[in-house]
mmCIF file of C-alpha atoms in Angstrom:
data_model
loop_
_atom_site.group_PDB
_atom_site.id
_atom_site.type_symbol
_atom_site.label_atom_id
_atom_site.label_comp_id
_atom_site.label_asym_id
_atom_site.label_seq_id
_atom_site.Cartn_x
_atom_site.Cartn_y
_atom_site.Cartn_z
ATOM 1 C CA UNK A 648 118.987 8.164 15.493
ATOM 2 C CA UNK A 649 118.361 4.498 14.865
ATOM 3 C CA UNK A 650 119.348 3.459 18.387
ATOM 4 C CA UNK A 651 117.075 6.101 19.887
ATOM 5 C CA UNK A 652 114.186 4.916 17.717
ATOM 6 C CA UNK A 653 114.813 1.264 18.620
ATOM 7 C CA UNK A 654 115.126 2.042 22.334
ATOM 8 C CA UNK A 655 112.040 4.232 22.382
ATOM 9 C CA UNK A 656 109.923 1.805 20.383
ATOM 10 C CA UNK A 657 111.024 -1.041 22.634
ATOM 11 C CA UNK A 658 110.300 1.023 25.710
ATOM 12 C CA UNK A 659 106.782 1.766 24.462
ATOM 13 C CA UNK A 660 106.190 -1.932 23.707
ATOM 14 C CA UNK A 661 107.470 -2.836 27.173
ATOM 15 C CA UNK A 662 105.125 -0.323 28.783
ATOM 16 C CA UNK A 663 102.227 -1.759 26.767
ATOM 17 C CA UNK A 664 103.162 -5.235 28.028
ATOM 18 C CA UNK A 665 103.280 -3.817 31.534
ATOM 19 C CA UNK A 666 99.772 -2.452 31.113
ATOM 20 C CA UNK A 667 98.558 -5.815 29.847
ATOM 21 C CA UNK A 668 100.258 -8.048 32.425
ATOM 22 C CA UNK A 669 99.911 -6.200 35.713
ATOM 23 C CA UNK A 670 96.971 -5.207 37.845
ATOM 24 C CA UNK A 671 97.659 -1.494 37.970
ATOM 25 C CA UNK A 672 96.571 1.420 40.070
ATOM 26 C CA UNK A 673 95.294 4.518 38.299
ATOM 27 C CA UNK A 674 98.502 6.535 38.721
ATOM 28 C CA UNK A 675 100.631 3.776 37.218
ATOM 29 C CA UNK A 676 98.294 3.520 34.219
ATOM 30 C CA UNK A 677 98.591 7.291 33.735
ATOM 31 C CA UNK A 678 102.400 7.195 33.969
ATOM 32 C CA UNK A 679 102.732 4.263 31.552
ATOM 33 C CA UNK A 680 100.318 5.952 29.135
ATOM 34 C CA UNK A 681 102.356 9.157 29.285
ATOM 35 C CA UNK A 682 105.519 7.177 28.573
ATOM 36 C CA UNK A 683 103.905 5.547 25.554
ATOM 37 C CA UNK A 684 102.734 8.938 24.233
ATOM 38 C CA UNK A 685 106.142 10.528 24.847
ATOM 39 C CA UNK A 686 107.776 7.557 23.108
ATOM 40 C CA UNK A 687 105.669 8.265 20.042
ATOM 41 C CA UNK A 688 106.724 11.908 20.175
ATOM 42 C CA UNK A 689 110.406 10.954 20.429
ATOM 43 C CA UNK A 690 110.119 8.595 17.454
ATOM 44 C CA UNK A 691 108.405 11.298 15.368
ATOM 45 C CA UNK A 692 111.116 13.763 16.370
ATOM 46 C CA UNK A 693 113.947 11.419 15.432
ATOM 47 C CA UNK A 694 112.319 10.616 12.096
ATOM 48 C CA UNK A 695 111.805 14.367 11.548
ATOM 49 C CA UNK A 696 108.152 13.742 10.676
ATOM 50 C CA UNK A 697 106.321 16.476 12.535
ATOM 51 C CA UNK A 698 107.015 20.174 11.995
ATOM 52 C CA UNK A 699 105.591 20.964 15.437
ATOM 53 C CA UNK A 700 108.222 18.823 17.126
ATOM 54 C CA UNK A 701 111.054 20.180 15.000
ATOM 55 C CA UNK A 702 110.297 23.730 16.201
ATOM 56 C CA UNK A 703 110.409 22.754 19.867
ATOM 57 C CA UNK A 704 113.367 24.481 21.563
ATOM 58 C CA UNK A 705 113.803 21.525 23.915
ATOM 59 C CA UNK A 706 114.122 19.029 21.077
ATOM 60 C CA UNK A 707 116.166 21.238 18.725
ATOM 61 C CA UNK A 708 119.316 21.526 20.828
ATOM 62 C CA UNK A 709 121.238 18.340 21.535
ATOM 63 C CA UNK A 710 121.940 19.179 25.195
ATOM 64 C CA UNK A 711 118.273 19.722 26.053
ATOM 65 C CA UNK A 712 117.196 16.782 23.919
ATOM 66 C CA UNK A 713 119.678 14.573 25.773
ATOM 67 C CA UNK A 714 118.373 15.732 29.137
ATOM 68 C CA UNK A 715 114.817 15.004 28.019
ATOM 69 C CA UNK A 716 115.714 11.541 26.691
ATOM 70 C CA UNK A 717 117.665 10.753 29.865
ATOM 71 C CA UNK A 718 114.705 11.788 31.996
ATOM 72 C CA UNK A 719 112.283 9.633 29.997
ATOM 73 C CA UNK A 720 114.692 6.665 30.099
ATOM 74 C CA UNK A 721 115.093 7.025 33.861
ATOM 75 C CA UNK A 722 111.349 7.273 34.386
ATOM 76 C CA UNK A 723 110.751 4.173 32.250
ATOM 77 C CA UNK A 724 113.440 2.294 34.161
ATOM 78 C CA UNK A 725 111.634 3.095 37.406
ATOM 79 C CA UNK A 726 108.388 1.721 35.966
ATOM 80 C CA UNK A 727 109.837 -1.687 35.119
ATOM 81 C CA UNK A 728 108.256 -3.503 38.078
ATOM 82 C CA UNK A 729 105.244 -5.464 36.970
ATOM 83 C CA UNK A 730 104.843 -7.477 40.126
ATOM 84 C CA UNK A 731 107.187 -10.394 39.585
ATOM 85 C CA UNK A 732 108.176 -10.759 43.256
ATOM 86 C CA UNK A 733 108.217 -14.561 43.288
ATOM 87 C CA UNK A 734 111.109 -14.693 40.826
ATOM 88 C CA UNK A 735 113.109 -11.527 41.175
ATOM 89 C CA UNK A 736 115.870 -11.582 43.828
ATOM 90 C CA UNK A 737 114.671 -14.842 45.407
ATOM 91 C CA UNK A 738 115.171 -17.519 42.772
ATOM 92 C CA UNK A 739 118.701 -18.466 43.774
ATOM 93 C CA UNK A 740 118.183 -18.384 47.533
ATOM 94 C CA UNK A 741 115.143 -20.648 47.677
ATOM 95 C CA UNK A 742 115.027 -22.731 44.514
ATOM 96 C CA UNK A 743 118.595 -23.931 43.959
ATOM 97 C CA UNK A 744 119.466 -25.018 47.465
ATOM 98 C CA UNK A 745 121.123 -28.471 47.329
ATOM 99 C CA UNK A 746 120.500 -29.375 50.969
ATOM 100 C CA UNK A 747 116.734 -28.800 50.865
ATOM 101 C CA UNK A 748 116.236 -30.487 47.511
ATOM 102 C CA UNK A 749 117.749 -33.902 48.232
ATOM 103 C CA UNK A 750 120.905 -33.125 46.258
ATOM 104 C CA UNK A 751 119.053 -32.417 43.025
ATOM 105 C CA UNK A 752 119.338 -29.124 41.215
ATOM 106 C CA UNK A 753 116.122 -27.587 40.013
ATOM 107 C CA UNK A 754 115.957 -24.802 37.508
ATOM 108 C CA UNK A 755 113.170 -22.332 36.996
ATOM 109 C CA UNK A 756 112.218 -21.103 33.568
ATOM 110 C CA UNK A 757 111.940 -17.322 33.701
ATOM 111 C CA UNK A 758 108.391 -16.081 33.484
ATOM 112 C CA UNK A 759 106.959 -13.720 30.897
ATOM 113 C CA UNK A 760 106.831 -11.034 33.576
ATOM 114 C CA UNK A 761 110.558 -11.376 34.183
ATOM 115 C CA UNK A 762 111.263 -11.145 30.459
ATOM 116 C CA UNK A 763 109.128 -7.996 30.182
ATOM 117 C CA UNK A 764 110.854 -6.432 33.193
ATOM 118 C CA UNK A 765 114.282 -7.101 31.681
ATOM 119 C CA UNK A 766 113.125 -5.837 28.277
ATOM 120 C CA UNK A 767 111.941 -2.574 29.831
ATOM 121 C CA UNK A 768 115.217 -2.205 31.752
ATOM 122 C CA UNK A 769 117.369 -2.793 28.647
ATOM 123 C CA UNK A 770 115.423 -0.406 26.422
ATOM 124 C CA UNK A 771 115.239 2.214 29.169
ATOM 125 C CA UNK A 772 118.977 2.069 29.749
ATOM 126 C CA UNK A 773 119.570 2.300 26.005
ATOM 127 C CA UNK A 774 117.451 5.465 25.808
ATOM 128 C CA UNK A 775 119.177 6.851 28.902
ATOM 129 C CA UNK A 776 122.606 6.222 27.367
ATOM 130 C CA UNK A 777 121.542 7.825 24.075
ATOM 131 C CA UNK A 778 120.376 10.814 26.110
ATOM 132 C CA UNK A 779 123.799 11.033 27.737
ATOM 133 C CA UNK A 780 125.383 10.840 24.275
ATOM 134 C CA UNK A 781 123.188 13.719 23.076
ATOM 135 C CA UNK A 782 124.196 15.740 26.153
ATOM 136 C CA UNK A 783 127.853 15.081 25.398
ATOM 137 C CA UNK A 784 127.452 16.021 21.718
ATOM 138 C CA UNK A 785 125.687 19.211 22.760
ATOM 139 C CA UNK A 786 128.401 20.121 25.257
ATOM 140 C CA UNK A 787 131.222 19.659 22.732
ATOM 141 C CA UNK A 788 129.306 21.746 20.160
ATOM 142 C CA UNK A 789 129.067 18.877 17.648
ATOM 143 C CA UNK A 790 125.465 19.658 16.687
ATOM 144 C CA UNK A 791 126.421 22.420 14.222
ATOM 145 C CA UNK A 792 128.905 20.140 12.431
ATOM 146 C CA UNK A 793 126.392 17.273 12.242
ATOM 147 C CA UNK A 794 123.658 19.549 10.875
ATOM 148 C CA UNK A 795 126.036 20.986 8.258
ATOM 149 C CA UNK A 796 127.063 17.484 7.156
ATOM 150 C CA UNK A 797 123.413 16.433 6.791
ATOM 151 C CA UNK A 798 122.572 19.550 4.782
ATOM 152 C CA UNK A 799 125.605 19.035 2.511
ATOM 153 C CA UNK A 800 124.565 15.401 1.945
ATOM 154 C CA UNK A 801 121.023 16.460 1.018
ATOM 155 C CA UNK A 802 122.389 19.076 -1.396
ATOM 156 C CA UNK A 803 124.673 16.546 -3.088
ATOM 157 C CA UNK A 804 121.822 14.032 -3.265
ATOM 158 C CA UNK A 805 119.596 16.619 -4.973
ATOM 159 C CA UNK A 806 122.313 17.454 -7.505
ATOM 160 C CA UNK A 807 122.869 13.764 -8.246
ATOM 161 C CA UNK A 808 119.137 13.203 -8.751
ATOM 162 C CA UNK A 809 118.981 16.126 -11.202
ATOM 163 C CA UNK A 810 121.957 14.845 -13.157
ATOM 164 C CA UNK A 811 120.664 11.286 -13.268
ATOM 165 C CA UNK A 812 117.136 12.185 -14.419
ATOM 166 C CA UNK A 813 118.088 12.227 -18.104
ATOM 167 C CA UNK A 814 120.105 9.017 -17.863
ATOM 168 C CA UNK A 815 117.221 7.174 -16.274
ATOM 169 C CA UNK A 816 115.004 8.140 -19.222
ATOM 170 C CA UNK A 817 117.617 6.733 -21.610
ATOM 171 C CA UNK A 818 117.820 3.544 -19.547
ATOM 172 C CA UNK A 819 114.040 3.192 -19.617
ATOM 173 C CA UNK A 820 113.978 3.465 -23.409
ATOM 174 C CA UNK A 821 117.001 1.207 -23.850
ATOM 175 C CA UNK A 822 115.887 -1.611 -21.586
ATOM 176 C CA UNK A 823 112.117 -1.105 -21.618
ATOM 177 C CA UNK A 824 109.647 -3.964 -21.230
ATOM 178 C CA UNK A 825 110.189 -6.791 -18.780
ATOM 179 C CA UNK A 826 113.894 -6.236 -18.137
ATOM 180 C CA UNK A 827 113.269 -2.573 -17.384
ATOM 181 C CA UNK A 828 110.567 -3.514 -14.896
ATOM 182 C CA UNK A 829 112.836 -6.013 -13.178
ATOM 183 C CA UNK A 830 115.613 -3.499 -12.622
ATOM 184 C CA UNK A 831 113.135 -0.770 -11.674
ATOM 185 C CA UNK A 832 113.496 1.381 -14.790
ATOM 186 C CA UNK A 833 110.073 1.025 -16.318
#
């Protein structure tokens, strides 16, 4: 879950940078905006915030969720070009040629556009790989086991909270005052 959230958040940030840095045509603005909106939906789904998303049949089953995440990651990877043609694929051929530069080596500091392109590629590939992982988990029927483990953990956590409620009251009375505030009991 955490890797999907990180990848999706990074992908959305990269698409926002792409909107800010590049002169775009209308269709590219629409596609980047859709990716940002879908990224928000994926983050809400992974955080289990929205009940609407949790009832979606596509996002409930790991196999379909993985296919969806892989599709979004692939689409974002295709939209990584923000017009950095002067650097990408040509920097080594033209800039670091010893014979044309009098024997001196010159280095080029990568531009912001190149950084943003690489950021979008990395986060897109991370989301794509998490999608493939979800597909694999769905195909080996691991979703039922994972959901049972989560439910068992929540049950045990609820029991522990019920059992500790009385002890926390005793701790509040025993420590009270400043010390109780410092350790979070008052």
